[in-house]
Amino acid sequence: MISRFRLLPEAASTIAGSVDQLYWFIAAISAGFSFAVAGMILFFVIRYRRRETGREHPESDGVLSLEILWSGIPFLISMVMFVWGAVVFLEMRTPPADSMQIFAVGKRWMWKVQHLEGRREINELHIPVGRPVKITMTSEDVIHSFFVPAFRVKQDAVPGRYSEFWFEATKTGEYHLFCSEFCGTQHARMIGKVVVMEPADYQAWLGSTERGGSRLSMAEAGEEAFAELGCASCHGEGDGSRGPSLRGLAGSQIRMPDGTMRVADATYLRQSILQPLAVVRDGWDPVMPSFQGQLTEDRVLELIAYINSLESGDAAAGVSPVAEAIEENEETPWM
Amino acid sequence: MPDLMPPEVEEENYLNAEYGVRSWLLTRDHKRIGLLYLFTLTGMFVLGGLAALGIRLELLTPVGDLMGDDSYNKMFTAHGIIMIFFFLVPSIPAVMGNFLLPLMIGAKDLAFPRLNLASWYIYLLGAALALGAMLTGGVDTGWTFYTPYSTEGSNTNVTMTAMGIFVSGFSSILTGINFLVTIHRMRAPGLTWFRLPLFVWSQYATSIIFILGTPVIAITILLVAAERSLDIGIFDPALGGDPILFQHLFWFYSHPAVYIMILPSMGVVSEIICCFSRNRIFGYKFVAISSLAIALLGFLVWGHHMFVSGQSTNAGLIFSFLSFAVAIPSAVKVFNWTATLYRGSITLKAPMIYALGFIGLFTIGGLTGLFLAALAVDVHLTDTYFIVAHFHYIMVGGALMAYLGALHFWWPKITGRLYSEALAKVSAILVFLGFNLTFFPQFILGYLGMPRRYHVYPDEFQVLNVFSTAGASILGVGYLIPLCYLAYSMRYGPRASANPWGAAGLEWQTPSPPPTENFHTTPVVTDEAYDYRHLDAELAAAEESKA
C-alpha cells in the first residue's frame, strides 16, 4: 500500500468516507471563493488600470446591501460546514455498543498495546476488519497522539487521564500509525503500523503464543498483580477490617466523606491506587499506602480490568466503567 | 505621479538632527525608535530564516541525514520562537506603528516617549535571553511549550527561553498602552474616529489584544518556569497538575496573537490599496469595525486548537461554531478590498503587488482555516503539515507580505530615499511564487497524513517535500534582494519628495524624512480618510497651473 508518491490518502475506515466528503465540500467552496476573488482582482487591475486622462471614481463609498449580502452568504455556508463537521464528529466520538475493547499506552517513544485476551504488542496494532474497535488510552510520560491517517482518526494520549476513541477498518492491509503530538527526541521515529486482518486470522493471531510462555488475560494478570502487591491483606474477601471488599465496586455509586456520591469508574479506581488518600470512601480510615511510582500504566489497567471482573465475574464485560469515566469528564466542559 | 514639491536638500530632519551612537540609543523620537526596531527585527528575521533553511534542507530527504533528532527539534523550536515572539508579533506594530502612528494622527510623538524607548530595551533584553538560551544548549519544546514535556520531559534550556518570552511580553504590553493613549488623546483637530486611517484602527485593535492577551501568556510561561524549578504541580499530572490547563492558558493568548500578526497587516493593505487604486475604501466603517470584531472574537476561539486533546465534546462544538464566526469579519475585509479596486485608477507599483499578493495568500490561508474549524476534518488534519501550511499562509503569506509592502510603501517617508522599482517588482513576484511553491504542497502533505515536527518520514512524502524545499530557496532569494537594494537606497537612492505616491494621509503632508517634531505646524483635518477624489482634483489643478 505504500507507493513512492501519492496525492490522495488511502481511506480504510467507515468514517474516512464521511470525512473526505466534507473535506472535498470545503475544498470546492474554498477553490470557488479563491478563484472568484483572484479573478475579480485580475479583472479590475486590467480593466481599471491607470490611464493618463479621465480618472474615474465610483460615486458610492460603500453599499449596505452588498455588505449584508457578503457577510450573510459566507455565514450561511460556514454554518453548513459547522453542522456537517459536528455531525460527523459526534459519530467519531460515539463508539457502537458492540465495540471491541483494546487498551493502549503511549510512552517515549513507542505505542504499547494490550488486548483483553492478554496479547501485547509494541508499535503494532492488530485488529480484525469490519468490527468496531474502541481504544482506551493514556500516556506514561508526556502527551502523545495516536494518528492513523488511513482511518482519519487521531486522539491525544494524555498522562493522568484516560481518553477513548473508536474506528472500524474496512480493508485488510497495513497502515501507518504515527505519534502526532511532539514528544521529544525521537518523536519522528515513534512510528508503528496498524495491521488489519480477516477475523479468523485475527483470532489465530490472538491465540498464537509466538512470544512464548502461557499468556494471561488482562484480568488474570491484574489478579496476579493484586496478589503480588499484597492488596488482598486489606481488600480480601469477607475480611474487611482495614479496607472495603472490592467485589461489585466497579461502576457502583460510592459515598465520599463530605456526603457527595460519585461513580467508581476507571478514573476513580486509578486515583484510588495511585493517590488513595485523595479519594477515601466515607466510613474508612485513610490508611492505604500510595502505589504512585511503583506501577506502570499497563499494570494499572490490568488491576482495573481485574476489579471490573469482580463485578460480574466476567473479565471482558468489565470495561464499561472506562466509558463512564469519559462521560464523567464530559460534564466539566472546559477541562 | 509628478513630484509636486522639489526634493529637500539637507533640510533638518529626524535623521540628521543629531549624530552619534548616543543620540540613537537615548532617543525619545518615535521615528528613531521605529528604526531601532527595524534593524533589530531584521536581524531576528535573518536568524529565524536561517533556521527555516536548515529545516527545509533536512526535509529534502526522508531520512534524518543532515542533523540528529535533537538538533532538528532545536532547529524548528528556534525558528518558531524567533519568528513568532521576536519577529511577527512586534513586526508591524513596533516598526511601522511606532514610525507612523503619531504622523498619521498629526501628533508630535507618542504619548509616552520614554516608555517607548524602554519598550525597545525590554524587547532587546528578552531577545538576548532567548538567543542566549539557544546558544547555550538550545531548547527543543517547540514554540508552544506543551506540558508536561516542557515542565518535566525536556532537559533543555526551557526556563531561560521562557524568561526571554516573559520579558519581551512587557515590551508588547507597554507598546499597546502607549498606542491606545496616543490614539485616544493626541489626534489632530478635526481627526474624528471615523476619519482615522484604517492603519490606525488596526493598531488600536492590536493594542487591545496586546494589553489583554500578553499578561496571560506571561503568567502561563512563568508557571512553566516555576514548575520546572520548584516542582509545584500545576501542569504535570505526576505532581497532581493538569496538562490540558496549560493548553487552555497558552491558546487563550496565542490564538489572539495570530490576530496581532494579521490585523496590522490588514491596516497596511487598506492604505496601499486605496492609494494605488485612487479610491476611498469601500465600506470604511465595516472595515474599521471588523478590526475590532476580529480582536474581540479572537479571544473566544482558543479551544479549536484542542479538538483531539481530550477536551469535552461540548467544548469542541462551541469552539467550532465560534471559529466559523470569526471567519466572517475577515471575509468582509477581503470583499471590501476587492470592491475598492472597482472603477479605480490602478497602478501596479511594488507595494501594490505586495498588497494584492497579500489578498491572494490571506484568502487561501483564511479559507483553509475553515477545514480546521470543521470538527471532523480537523481531527484528521490537526498536527499535520496542513496546519503548517495554513498558518504559514496567514503569518508569512499574510503578515510578512504586508510587512514588506509597508516597508516599500513608507520607505521614502522613513529614509527620504527611493529604491529601484524594477528590482522591487521582481522580488515581490519572486516572494509570491516562491511562497506558493513552498507551502501549497504542504496542504497535500497534511491531507496525506504527514505529521508536523517530523524530519524522518515515510518515502511517499518525499516528492512533495522536494517541491517545498525548492520553493523555499526561491523564497529565500526573494527576501535577499530587498535586503540588498533597500540597504543600498538608504545611502545612494534618489531623494524622495514628501509624497511620492500622491497618497492621502497626514504622514504625506510633511517632508520626507519628517522633521523631529513631525509637523512644522499642527495639521487640521477637514477631509474624510482616503478622499482621493478631492486629492486628485487638487493634484490635477496643480499640474495645470504648472503647465
PDB file of N, CA and C in Angstrom, chain B residues 199-274:
ATOM      1  N   PHE B 199      -5.161  52.016   9.074  1.00  0.00           N
ATOM      2  CA  PHE B 199      -3.966  51.506   9.752  1.00  0.00           C
ATOM      3  C   PHE B 199      -4.041  51.829  11.246  1.00  0.00           C
ATOM      4  N   VAL B 200      -4.562  53.025  11.560  1.00  0.00           N
ATOM      5  CA  VAL B 200      -4.679  53.408  12.974  1.00  0.00           C
ATOM      6  C   VAL B 200      -5.723  52.536  13.675  1.00  0.00           C
ATOM      7  N   TRP B 201      -6.827  52.284  12.989  1.00  0.00           N
ATOM      8  CA  TRP B 201      -7.836  51.372  13.562  1.00  0.00           C
ATOM      9  C   TRP B 201      -7.229  50.004  13.849  1.00  0.00           C
ATOM     10  N   SER B 202      -6.436  49.525  12.914  1.00  0.00           N
ATOM     11  CA  SER B 202      -5.873  48.177  13.102  1.00  0.00           C
ATOM     12  C   SER B 202      -4.885  48.184  14.274  1.00  0.00           C
ATOM     13  N   GLN B 203      -4.133  49.282  14.436  1.00  0.00           N
ATOM     14  CA  GLN B 203      -3.214  49.354  15.574  1.00  0.00           C
ATOM     15  C   GLN B 203      -3.987  49.447  16.890  1.00  0.00           C
ATOM     16  N   TYR B 204      -5.135  50.096  16.825  1.00  0.00           N
ATOM     17  CA  TYR B 204      -5.977  50.203  18.020  1.00  0.00           C
ATOM     18  C   TYR B 204      -6.438  48.809  18.455  1.00  0.00           C
ATOM     19  N   ALA B 205      -6.944  48.049  17.478  1.00  0.00           N
ATOM     20  CA  ALA B 205      -7.418  46.689  17.789  1.00  0.00           C
ATOM     21  C   ALA B 205      -6.264  45.824  18.285  1.00  0.00           C
ATOM     22  N   THR B 206      -5.109  45.960  17.633  1.00  0.00           N
ATOM     23  CA  THR B 206      -3.947  45.162  18.035  1.00  0.00           C
ATOM     24  C   THR B 206      -3.523  45.498  19.467  1.00  0.00           C
ATOM     25  N   SER B 207      -3.573  46.785  19.796  1.00  0.00           N
ATOM     26  CA  SER B 207      -3.148  47.197  21.138  1.00  0.00           C
ATOM     27  C   SER B 207      -4.041  46.580  22.205  1.00  0.00           C
ATOM     28  N   ILE B 208      -5.343  46.468  21.892  1.00  0.00           N
ATOM     29  CA  ILE B 208      -6.257  45.833  22.846  1.00  0.00           C
ATOM     30  C   ILE B 208      -5.811  44.402  23.112  1.00  0.00           C
ATOM     31  N   ILE B 209      -5.458  43.679  22.048  1.00  0.00           N
ATOM     32  CA  ILE B 209      -5.019  42.290  22.237  1.00  0.00           C
ATOM     33  C   ILE B 209      -3.714  42.251  23.029  1.00  0.00           C
ATOM     34  N   PHE B 210      -2.801  43.169  22.692  1.00  0.00           N
ATOM     35  CA  PHE B 210      -1.538  43.221  23.437  1.00  0.00           C
ATOM     36  C   PHE B 210      -1.801  43.323  24.940  1.00  0.00           C
ATOM     37  N   ILE B 211      -2.697  44.238  25.288  1.00  0.00           N
ATOM     38  CA  ILE B 211      -2.901  44.532  26.702  1.00  0.00           C
ATOM     39  C   ILE B 211      -3.683  43.419  27.400  1.00  0.00           C
ATOM     40  N   LEU B 212      -4.677  42.866  26.716  1.00  0.00           N
ATOM     41  CA  LEU B 212      -5.495  41.832  27.363  1.00  0.00           C
ATOM     42  C   LEU B 212      -4.868  40.448  27.281  1.00  0.00           C
ATOM     43  N   GLY B 213      -4.159  40.175  26.196  1.00  0.00           N
ATOM     44  CA  GLY B 213      -3.676  38.815  25.973  1.00  0.00           C
ATOM     45  C   GLY B 213      -2.299  38.545  26.547  1.00  0.00           C
ATOM     46  N   THR B 214      -1.385  39.485  26.368  1.00  0.00           N
ATOM     47  CA  THR B 214       0.007  39.219  26.728  1.00  0.00           C
ATOM     48  C   THR B 214       0.193  38.821  28.192  1.00  0.00           C
ATOM     49  N   PRO B 215      -0.515  39.475  29.149  1.00  0.00           N
ATOM     50  CA  PRO B 215      -0.325  39.042  30.537  1.00  0.00           C
ATOM     51  C   PRO B 215      -0.647  37.562  30.739  1.00  0.00           C
ATOM     52  N   VAL B 216      -1.575  37.022  29.963  1.00  0.00           N
ATOM     53  CA  VAL B 216      -1.950  35.612  30.137  1.00  0.00           C
ATOM     54  C   VAL B 216      -0.798  34.702  29.732  1.00  0.00           C
ATOM     55  N   ILE B 217      -0.166  34.999  28.595  1.00  0.00           N
ATOM     56  CA  ILE B 217       0.959  34.143  28.195  1.00  0.00           C
ATOM     57  C   ILE B 217       2.118  34.345  29.165  1.00  0.00           C
ATOM     58  N   ALA B 218       2.269  35.585  29.653  1.00  0.00           N
ATOM     59  CA  ALA B 218       3.377  35.855  30.574  1.00  0.00           C
ATOM     60  C   ALA B 218       3.219  35.019  31.838  1.00  0.00           C
ATOM     61  N   ILE B 219       2.010  35.003  32.382  1.00  0.00           N
ATOM     62  CA  ILE B 219       1.762  34.230  33.596  1.00  0.00           C
ATOM     63  C   ILE B 219       1.928  32.741  33.322  1.00  0.00           C
ATOM     64  N   THR B 220       1.408  32.291  32.183  1.00  0.00           N
ATOM     65  CA  THR B 220       1.475  30.875  31.842  1.00  0.00           C
ATOM     66  C   THR B 220       2.915  30.399  31.769  1.00  0.00           C
ATOM     67  N   ILE B 221       3.725  31.211  31.092  1.00  0.00           N
ATOM     68  CA  ILE B 221       5.111  30.823  30.871  1.00  0.00           C
ATOM     69  C   ILE B 221       5.892  30.901  32.187  1.00  0.00           C
ATOM     70  N   LEU B 222       5.466  31.835  33.037  1.00  0.00           N
ATOM     71  CA  LEU B 222       6.086  31.940  34.366  1.00  0.00           C
ATOM     72  C   LEU B 222       5.761  30.696  35.198  1.00  0.00           C
ATOM     73  N   LEU B 223       4.520  30.201  35.057  1.00  0.00           N
ATOM     74  CA  LEU B 223       4.128  28.996  35.782  1.00  0.00           C
ATOM     75  C   LEU B 223       4.944  27.799  35.308  1.00  0.00           C
ATOM     76  N   VAL B 224       5.219  27.735  34.002  1.00  0.00           N
ATOM     77  CA  VAL B 224       6.047  26.650  33.487  1.00  0.00           C
ATOM     78  C   VAL B 224       7.426  26.711  34.127  1.00  0.00           C
ATOM     79  N   ALA B 225       7.995  27.923  34.142  1.00  0.00           N
ATOM     80  CA  ALA B 225       9.322  28.083  34.743  1.00  0.00           C
ATOM     81  C   ALA B 225       9.289  27.713  36.221  1.00  0.00           C
ATOM     82  N   ALA B 226       8.220  28.140  36.913  1.00  0.00           N
ATOM     83  CA  ALA B 226       8.110  27.839  38.342  1.00  0.00           C
ATOM     84  C   ALA B 226       7.990  26.338  38.569  1.00  0.00           C
ATOM     85  N   GLU B 227       7.198  25.676  37.711  1.00  0.00           N
ATOM     86  CA  GLU B 227       7.020  24.242  37.896  1.00  0.00           C
ATOM     87  C   GLU B 227       8.321  23.490  37.665  1.00  0.00           C
ATOM     88  N   ARG B 228       9.103  23.968  36.678  1.00  0.00           N
ATOM     89  CA  ARG B 228      10.380  23.310  36.398  1.00  0.00           C
ATOM     90  C   ARG B 228      11.352  23.459  37.566  1.00  0.00           C
ATOM     91  N   SER B 229      11.378  24.673  38.143  1.00  0.00           N
ATOM     92  CA  SER B 229      12.411  24.887  39.156  1.00  0.00           C
ATOM     93  C   SER B 229      11.932  24.543  40.567  1.00  0.00           C
ATOM     94  N   LEU B 230      10.632  24.642  40.832  1.00  0.00           N
ATOM     95  CA  LEU B 230      10.153  24.422  42.197  1.00  0.00           C
ATOM     96  C   LEU B 230       9.315  23.153  42.358  1.00  0.00           C
ATOM     97  N   ASP B 231       9.071  22.442  41.241  1.00  0.00           N
ATOM     98  CA  ASP B 231       8.306  21.195  41.324  1.00  0.00           C
ATOM     99  C   ASP B 231       6.916  21.379  41.916  1.00  0.00           C
ATOM    100  N   ILE B 232       6.259  22.491  41.585  1.00  0.00           N
ATOM    101  CA  ILE B 232       4.886  22.628  42.055  1.00  0.00           C
ATOM    102  C   ILE B 232       3.956  22.034  40.998  1.00  0.00           C
ATOM    103  N   GLY B 233       2.890  21.398  41.439  1.00  0.00           N
ATOM    104  CA  GLY B 233       2.053  20.670  40.488  1.00  0.00           C
ATOM    105  C   GLY B 233       0.952  21.514  39.886  1.00  0.00           C
ATOM    106  N   ILE B 234       1.253  22.194  38.789  1.00  0.00           N
ATOM    107  CA  ILE B 234       0.214  22.957  38.112  1.00  0.00           C
ATOM    108  C   ILE B 234      -0.197  22.249  36.829  1.00  0.00           C
ATOM    109  N   PHE B 235       0.817  21.863  36.042  1.00  0.00           N
ATOM    110  CA  PHE B 235       0.543  21.251  34.743  1.00  0.00           C
ATOM    111  C   PHE B 235       0.939  19.775  34.685  1.00  0.00           C
ATOM    112  N   ASP B 236       1.842  19.355  35.547  1.00  0.00           N
ATOM    113  CA  ASP B 236       2.366  17.996  35.457  1.00  0.00           C
ATOM    114  C   ASP B 236       1.477  17.033  36.257  1.00  0.00           C
ATOM    115  N   PRO B 237       0.852  16.060  35.585  1.00  0.00           N
ATOM    116  CA  PRO B 237      -0.048  15.153  36.307  1.00  0.00           C
ATOM    117  C   PRO B 237       0.683  14.324  37.363  1.00  0.00           C
ATOM    118  N   ALA B 238       1.963  14.105  37.173  1.00  0.00           N
ATOM    119  CA  ALA B 238       2.699  13.345  38.185  1.00  0.00           C
ATOM    120  C   ALA B 238       2.748  14.117  39.503  1.00  0.00           C
ATOM    121  N   LEU B 239       2.592  15.443  39.406  1.00  0.00           N
ATOM    122  CA  LEU B 239       2.585  16.261  40.623  1.00  0.00           C
ATOM    123  C   LEU B 239       1.167  16.691  40.977  1.00  0.00           C
ATOM    124  N   GLY B 240       0.185  16.131  40.283  1.00  0.00           N
ATOM    125  CA  GLY B 240      -1.200  16.480  40.569  1.00  0.00           C
ATOM    126  C   GLY B 240      -1.729  17.608  39.705  1.00  0.00           C
ATOM    127  N   GLY B 241      -0.972  17.999  38.671  1.00  0.00           N
ATOM    128  CA  GLY B 241      -1.412  19.096  37.809  1.00  0.00           C
ATOM    129  C   GLY B 241      -2.204  18.614  36.603  1.00  0.00           C
ATOM    130  N   ASP B 242      -2.593  19.564  35.766  1.00  0.00           N
ATOM    131  CA  ASP B 242      -3.408  19.236  34.605  1.00  0.00           C
ATOM    132  C   ASP B 242      -2.748  19.761  33.330  1.00  0.00           C
ATOM    133  N   PRO B 243      -2.261  18.875  32.469  1.00  0.00           N
ATOM    134  CA  PRO B 243      -1.555  19.326  31.268  1.00  0.00           C
ATOM    135  C   PRO B 243      -2.465  20.073  30.283  1.00  0.00           C
ATOM    136  N   ILE B 244      -3.755  19.769  30.318  1.00  0.00           N
ATOM    137  CA  ILE B 244      -4.663  20.437  29.387  1.00  0.00           C
ATOM    138  C   ILE B 244      -4.886  21.893  29.821  1.00  0.00           C
ATOM    139  N   LEU B 245      -4.778  22.138  31.114  1.00  0.00           N
ATOM    140  CA  LEU B 245      -4.896  23.518  31.608  1.00  0.00           C
ATOM    141  C   LEU B 245      -3.887  24.424  30.907  1.00  0.00           C
ATOM    142  N   PHE B 246      -2.669  23.906  30.738  1.00  0.00           N
ATOM    143  CA  PHE B 246      -1.659  24.705  30.048  1.00  0.00           C
ATOM    144  C   PHE B 246      -2.143  25.088  28.652  1.00  0.00           C
ATOM    145  N   GLN B 247      -2.729  24.116  27.953  1.00  0.00           N
ATOM    146  CA  GLN B 247      -3.154  24.403  26.579  1.00  0.00           C
ATOM    147  C   GLN B 247      -4.234  25.477  26.548  1.00  0.00           C
ATOM    148  N   HIS B 248      -5.145  25.420  27.503  1.00  0.00           N
ATOM    149  CA  HIS B 248      -6.177  26.466  27.569  1.00  0.00           C
ATOM    150  C   HIS B 248      -5.534  27.838  27.764  1.00  0.00           C
ATOM    151  N   LEU B 249      -4.628  27.919  28.736  1.00  0.00           N
ATOM    152  CA  LEU B 249      -3.998  29.209  29.021  1.00  0.00           C
ATOM    153  C   LEU B 249      -3.151  29.666  27.847  1.00  0.00           C
ATOM    154  N   PHE B 250      -2.382  28.735  27.286  1.00  0.00           N
ATOM    155  CA  PHE B 250      -1.476  29.093  26.193  1.00  0.00           C
ATOM    156  C   PHE B 250      -2.244  29.622  24.989  1.00  0.00           C
ATOM    157  N   TRP B 251      -3.291  28.914  24.587  1.00  0.00           N
ATOM    158  CA  TRP B 251      -4.004  29.331  23.372  1.00  0.00           C
ATOM    159  C   TRP B 251      -4.921  30.512  23.627  1.00  0.00           C
ATOM    160  N   PHE B 252      -5.258  30.765  24.892  1.00  0.00           N
ATOM    161  CA  PHE B 252      -6.052  31.963  25.167  1.00  0.00           C
ATOM    162  C   PHE B 252      -5.288  33.209  24.730  1.00  0.00           C
ATOM    163  N   TYR B 253      -3.951  33.164  24.834  1.00  0.00           N
ATOM    164  CA  TYR B 253      -3.153  34.252  24.265  1.00  0.00           C
ATOM    165  C   TYR B 253      -2.808  33.967  22.810  1.00  0.00           C
ATOM    166  N   SER B 254      -2.374  32.742  22.548  1.00  0.00           N
ATOM    167  CA  SER B 254      -1.687  32.504  21.283  1.00  0.00           C
ATOM    168  C   SER B 254      -2.630  32.477  20.103  1.00  0.00           C
ATOM    169  N   HIS B 255      -3.920  32.210  20.328  1.00  0.00           N
ATOM    170  CA  HIS B 255      -4.765  32.405  19.154  1.00  0.00           C
ATOM    171  C   HIS B 255      -4.984  33.889  18.862  1.00  0.00           C
ATOM    172  N   PRO B 256      -5.336  34.706  19.856  1.00  0.00           N
ATOM    173  CA  PRO B 256      -5.383  36.151  19.568  1.00  0.00           C
ATOM    174  C   PRO B 256      -4.055  36.676  19.004  1.00  0.00           C
ATOM    175  N   ALA B 257      -2.938  36.051  19.398  1.00  0.00           N
ATOM    176  CA  ALA B 257      -1.639  36.505  18.887  1.00  0.00           C
ATOM    177  C   ALA B 257      -1.586  36.421  17.366  1.00  0.00           C
ATOM    178  N   VAL B 258      -2.300  35.434  16.801  1.00  0.00           N
ATOM    179  CA  VAL B 258      -2.351  35.353  15.346  1.00  0.00           C
ATOM    180  C   VAL B 258      -2.975  36.631  14.788  1.00  0.00           C
ATOM    181  N   TYR B 259      -3.959  37.161  15.509  1.00  0.00           N
ATOM    182  CA  TYR B 259      -4.588  38.393  15.043  1.00  0.00           C
ATOM    183  C   TYR B 259      -3.688  39.597  15.310  1.00  0.00           C
ATOM    184  N   ILE B 260      -2.793  39.492  16.316  1.00  0.00           N
ATOM    185  CA  ILE B 260      -1.781  40.539  16.475  1.00  0.00           C
ATOM    186  C   ILE B 260      -0.946  40.611  15.213  1.00  0.00           C
ATOM    187  N   MET B 261      -0.700  39.434  14.622  1.00  0.00           N
ATOM    188  CA  MET B 261       0.143  39.411  13.435  1.00  0.00           C
ATOM    189  C   MET B 261      -0.620  39.867  12.197  1.00  0.00           C
ATOM    190  N   ILE B 262      -1.919  39.602  12.139  1.00  0.00           N
ATOM    191  CA  ILE B 262      -2.623  39.835  10.881  1.00  0.00           C
ATOM    192  C   ILE B 262      -3.398  41.154  10.856  1.00  0.00           C
ATOM    193  N   LEU B 263      -3.878  41.636  11.994  1.00  0.00           N
ATOM    194  CA  LEU B 263      -4.652  42.884  11.969  1.00  0.00           C
ATOM    195  C   LEU B 263      -3.847  44.078  11.439  1.00  0.00           C
ATOM    196  N   PRO B 264      -2.614  44.283  11.929  1.00  0.00           N
ATOM    197  CA  PRO B 264      -1.837  45.402  11.383  1.00  0.00           C
ATOM    198  C   PRO B 264      -1.624  45.247   9.879  1.00  0.00           C
ATOM    199  N   SER B 265      -1.468  43.986   9.436  1.00  0.00           N
ATOM    200  CA  SER B 265      -1.294  43.751   8.002  1.00  0.00           C
ATOM    201  C   SER B 265      -2.521  44.225   7.245  1.00  0.00           C
ATOM    202  N   MET B 266      -3.680  43.970   7.812  1.00  0.00           N
ATOM    203  CA  MET B 266      -4.916  44.396   7.163  1.00  0.00           C
ATOM    204  C   MET B 266      -4.957  45.926   7.056  1.00  0.00           C
ATOM    205  N   GLY B 267      -4.454  46.586   8.101  1.00  0.00           N
ATOM    206  CA  GLY B 267      -4.394  48.042   8.068  1.00  0.00           C
ATOM    207  C   GLY B 267      -3.485  48.524   6.951  1.00  0.00           C
ATOM    208  N   VAL B 268      -2.313  47.908   6.842  1.00  0.00           N
ATOM    209  CA  VAL B 268      -1.353  48.286   5.810  1.00  0.00           C
ATOM    210  C   VAL B 268      -1.975  48.123   4.429  1.00  0.00           C
ATOM    211  N   VAL B 269      -2.602  46.962   4.223  1.00  0.00           N
ATOM    212  CA  VAL B 269      -3.144  46.653   2.901  1.00  0.00           C
ATOM    213  C   VAL B 269      -4.251  47.646   2.541  1.00  0.00           C
ATOM    214  N   SER B 270      -5.059  48.046   3.532  1.00  0.00           N
ATOM    215  CA  SER B 270      -6.093  49.043   3.248  1.00  0.00           C
ATOM    216  C   SER B 270      -5.470  50.334   2.738  1.00  0.00           C
ATOM    217  N   GLU B 271      -4.377  50.781   3.393  1.00  0.00           N
ATOM    218  CA  GLU B 271      -3.720  52.015   2.963  1.00  0.00           C
ATOM    219  C   GLU B 271      -3.215  51.902   1.526  1.00  0.00           C
ATOM    220  N   ILE B 272      -2.520  50.787   1.258  1.00  0.00           N
ATOM    221  CA  ILE B 272      -1.859  50.647  -0.043  1.00  0.00           C
ATOM    222  C   ILE B 272      -2.884  50.527  -1.177  1.00  0.00           C
ATOM    223  N   ILE B 273      -3.917  49.710  -0.936  1.00  0.00           N
ATOM    224  CA  ILE B 273      -4.923  49.505  -1.988  1.00  0.00           C
ATOM    225  C   ILE B 273      -5.594  50.824  -2.348  1.00  0.00           C
ATOM    226  N   CYS B 274      -5.941  51.600  -1.324  1.00  0.00           N
ATOM    227  CA  CYS B 274      -6.610  52.878  -1.597  1.00  0.00           C
ATOM    228  C   CYS B 274      -5.701  53.787  -2.415  1.00  0.00           C
TER     229      CYS B 274
END
